[in-house]
Each structure stands twice: as structure tokens, then as C-alpha cells.
Coordinates of C-alpha atoms in Angstrom, one line a residue:
M1 CA -45.7 -48.2 25.1
E2 CA -44.0 -51.4 25.0
D3 CA -40.1 -51.6 24.0
M4 CA -40.4 -54.4 21.5
Y5 CA -38.0 -54.2 18.6
T6 CA -38.4 -55.6 15.0
E7 CA -36.1 -56.2 11.9
E8 CA -37.5 -53.0 10.5
S9 CA -36.9 -50.9 13.9
I10 CA -33.1 -51.6 14.2
T11 CA -31.5 -49.4 12.3
R12 CA -27.9 -49.4 13.5
I13 CA -25.8 -51.9 15.7
K14 CA -22.3 -51.9 17.0
K15 CA -20.0 -55.3 16.9
V16 CA -18.3 -55.6 20.0
S17 CA -15.9 -58.7 20.8
F18 CA -15.6 -59.9 24.4
V19 CA -13.1 -62.5 25.6
F20 CA -14.4 -64.8 28.6
K21 CA -11.6 -66.2 30.6
N22 CA -13.6 -68.0 33.5
R23 CA -16.6 -69.8 33.7
P24 CA -19.4 -69.5 34.4
L25 CA -19.8 -66.8 31.7
G26 CA -22.3 -64.9 33.7
F27 CA -24.9 -64.8 31.1
R28 CA -28.3 -66.3 29.7
I29 CA -28.9 -67.0 26.3
E30 CA -32.4 -66.6 24.7
L31 CA -34.0 -66.8 21.3
A32 CA -34.5 -63.2 19.9
G33 CA -37.7 -62.3 19.9
S34 CA -38.8 -63.9 23.1
N35 CA -39.9 -62.3 26.2
G36 CA -40.2 -58.9 24.8
Q37 CA -36.4 -58.6 23.2
P38 CA -35.2 -57.9 20.2
K39 CA -36.3 -59.8 17.0
T40 CA -34.3 -59.6 13.7
K41 CA -32.9 -61.5 10.8
R42 CA -29.4 -59.9 12.0
F43 CA -29.1 -62.3 15.0
R44 CA -30.7 -65.3 16.3
Y45 CA -29.9 -65.2 19.8
I46 CA -29.4 -62.5 22.2
C47 CA -27.5 -62.2 25.7
I48 CA -29.1 -61.7 29.2
P49 CA -25.7 -60.7 31.4
T50 CA -26.9 -62.3 35.0
T51 CA -24.0 -62.1 36.9
N52 CA -21.1 -60.7 34.6
T53 CA -21.0 -56.9 35.4
E54 CA -18.0 -56.5 33.1
L55 CA -20.4 -57.1 30.1
L56 CA -22.7 -54.3 31.3
R57 CA -19.3 -52.0 31.5
K58 CA -18.5 -52.5 27.9
G59 CA -22.1 -51.7 26.8
I60 CA -23.1 -55.2 26.1
V61 CA -26.8 -55.1 27.7
A62 CA -29.8 -57.3 27.7
G63 CA -30.9 -57.8 24.0
S64 CA -27.4 -57.5 22.8
G65 CA -27.2 -60.2 19.9
I66 CA -24.7 -63.3 19.8
L67 CA -23.1 -63.2 16.3
A68 CA -20.2 -65.4 16.4
V69 CA -18.5 -67.9 19.4
N70 CA -14.8 -68.4 18.8
G71 CA -15.0 -67.2 15.1
T72 CA -18.1 -69.6 14.2
D73 CA -21.1 -67.6 13.0
V74 CA -24.2 -68.3 15.0
T75 CA -26.9 -65.9 13.2
H76 CA -28.3 -68.4 10.5
P77 CA -32.1 -68.8 11.4
R78 CA -31.8 -72.4 11.4
T79 CA -28.8 -72.3 14.3
Q80 CA -30.2 -74.8 17.2
L81 CA -29.2 -73.5 20.4
K82 CA -27.4 -77.1 21.3
F83 CA -24.9 -75.9 18.4
L84 CA -24.4 -72.7 20.1
A85 CA -24.0 -74.5 23.6
T86 CA -21.7 -76.7 21.8
E87 CA -19.7 -74.0 20.2
I88 CA -19.4 -72.3 23.7
N89 CA -18.6 -75.6 25.6
K90 CA -15.7 -76.6 23.0
K91 CA -13.0 -75.1 25.0
K92 CA -13.0 -76.3 28.3
K93 CA -10.2 -74.7 29.4
G94 CA -8.8 -71.3 27.7
P95 CA -10.6 -68.0 26.9
I96 CA -13.9 -67.9 24.8
K97 CA -14.7 -65.2 22.3
V98 CA -18.0 -64.0 21.9
M99 CA -19.2 -61.5 19.1
F100 CA -22.0 -59.4 20.2
A101 CA -24.3 -57.0 18.5
V102 CA -25.2 -54.2 20.3
I103 CA -28.4 -52.2 19.5
L104 CA -27.6 -48.1 18.8
K105 CA -30.3 -47.1 17.0
T106 CA -34.0 -47.9 16.6
M107 CA -36.8 -46.4 14.5
H108 CA -38.2 -45.8 18.1
D109 CA -35.4 -43.6 18.8
D110 CA -35.9 -41.4 15.6
E111 CA -39.9 -41.1 16.2
N112 CA -39.2 -40.2 19.7
Q113 CA -36.8 -37.4 18.4
R114 CA -39.6 -36.2 15.7
S115 CA -42.4 -36.2 18.5
C116 CA -40.3 -33.8 20.8
L117 CA -41.1 -29.9 20.5
S118 CA -38.3 -28.0 21.2
L119 CA -39.1 -24.5 22.1

């Protein structure tokens, strides 16, 4: 079964703030719903960690949504990638704070629990 998330299947997220002190940030940005990644109305873009292992240690895995950059909301459906990049690049020096949405529970999790037989 494909691990595709839809708005209806994401039932719980956790907001996780991360402060980047150095560049490069070590993650790629993709449009939510592309390449089998989560698609939801809760966020427009997702992060795919590439070289930043600290993101993974904090539980920010591939497919985590990007909610805000330096306090600026980037979840609106019409938010352009160029706007998101501009928000990230506004601070040439100094830390960059990003708020992520980590998917904690999906309908698939509930379905898998119901389909198990305990003996």
C-alpha cells in the first residue's frame, strides 16, 4: 500500500520550532502532495532533510510541513515558493527560526490498528 497522506488522513500534528544558526540549512523544500508526500490544507510546503541530521534528531522527518519562517506564516494555499525563499534569505546573517508541523497520527495508523488481531 502506498504511503500517501491526504487532508482527511492526517489526524494529528505537532508543531516543532527549529533555529538554524548556520547555512546551508540542510533541507530541501517541496510542494505538499508532490512525489507521494503529504498533501493537506494545513501547510503548503514540506521539508525534506538532506544534510542536517539535527532535524532528524529533533523528530523533523521528511514530509514535515513548513508553517512559518521567522514568524511569518507560509501556510496559505497561494504562498509562492519565491516568497518562502525570500523569507528564508531575508536574514543573511543570524539565526533563522522555522516552525514545522510533524505528522504524528494518520487515519492509516488507525486503520492498521483496527486490522490487527490480538491473540
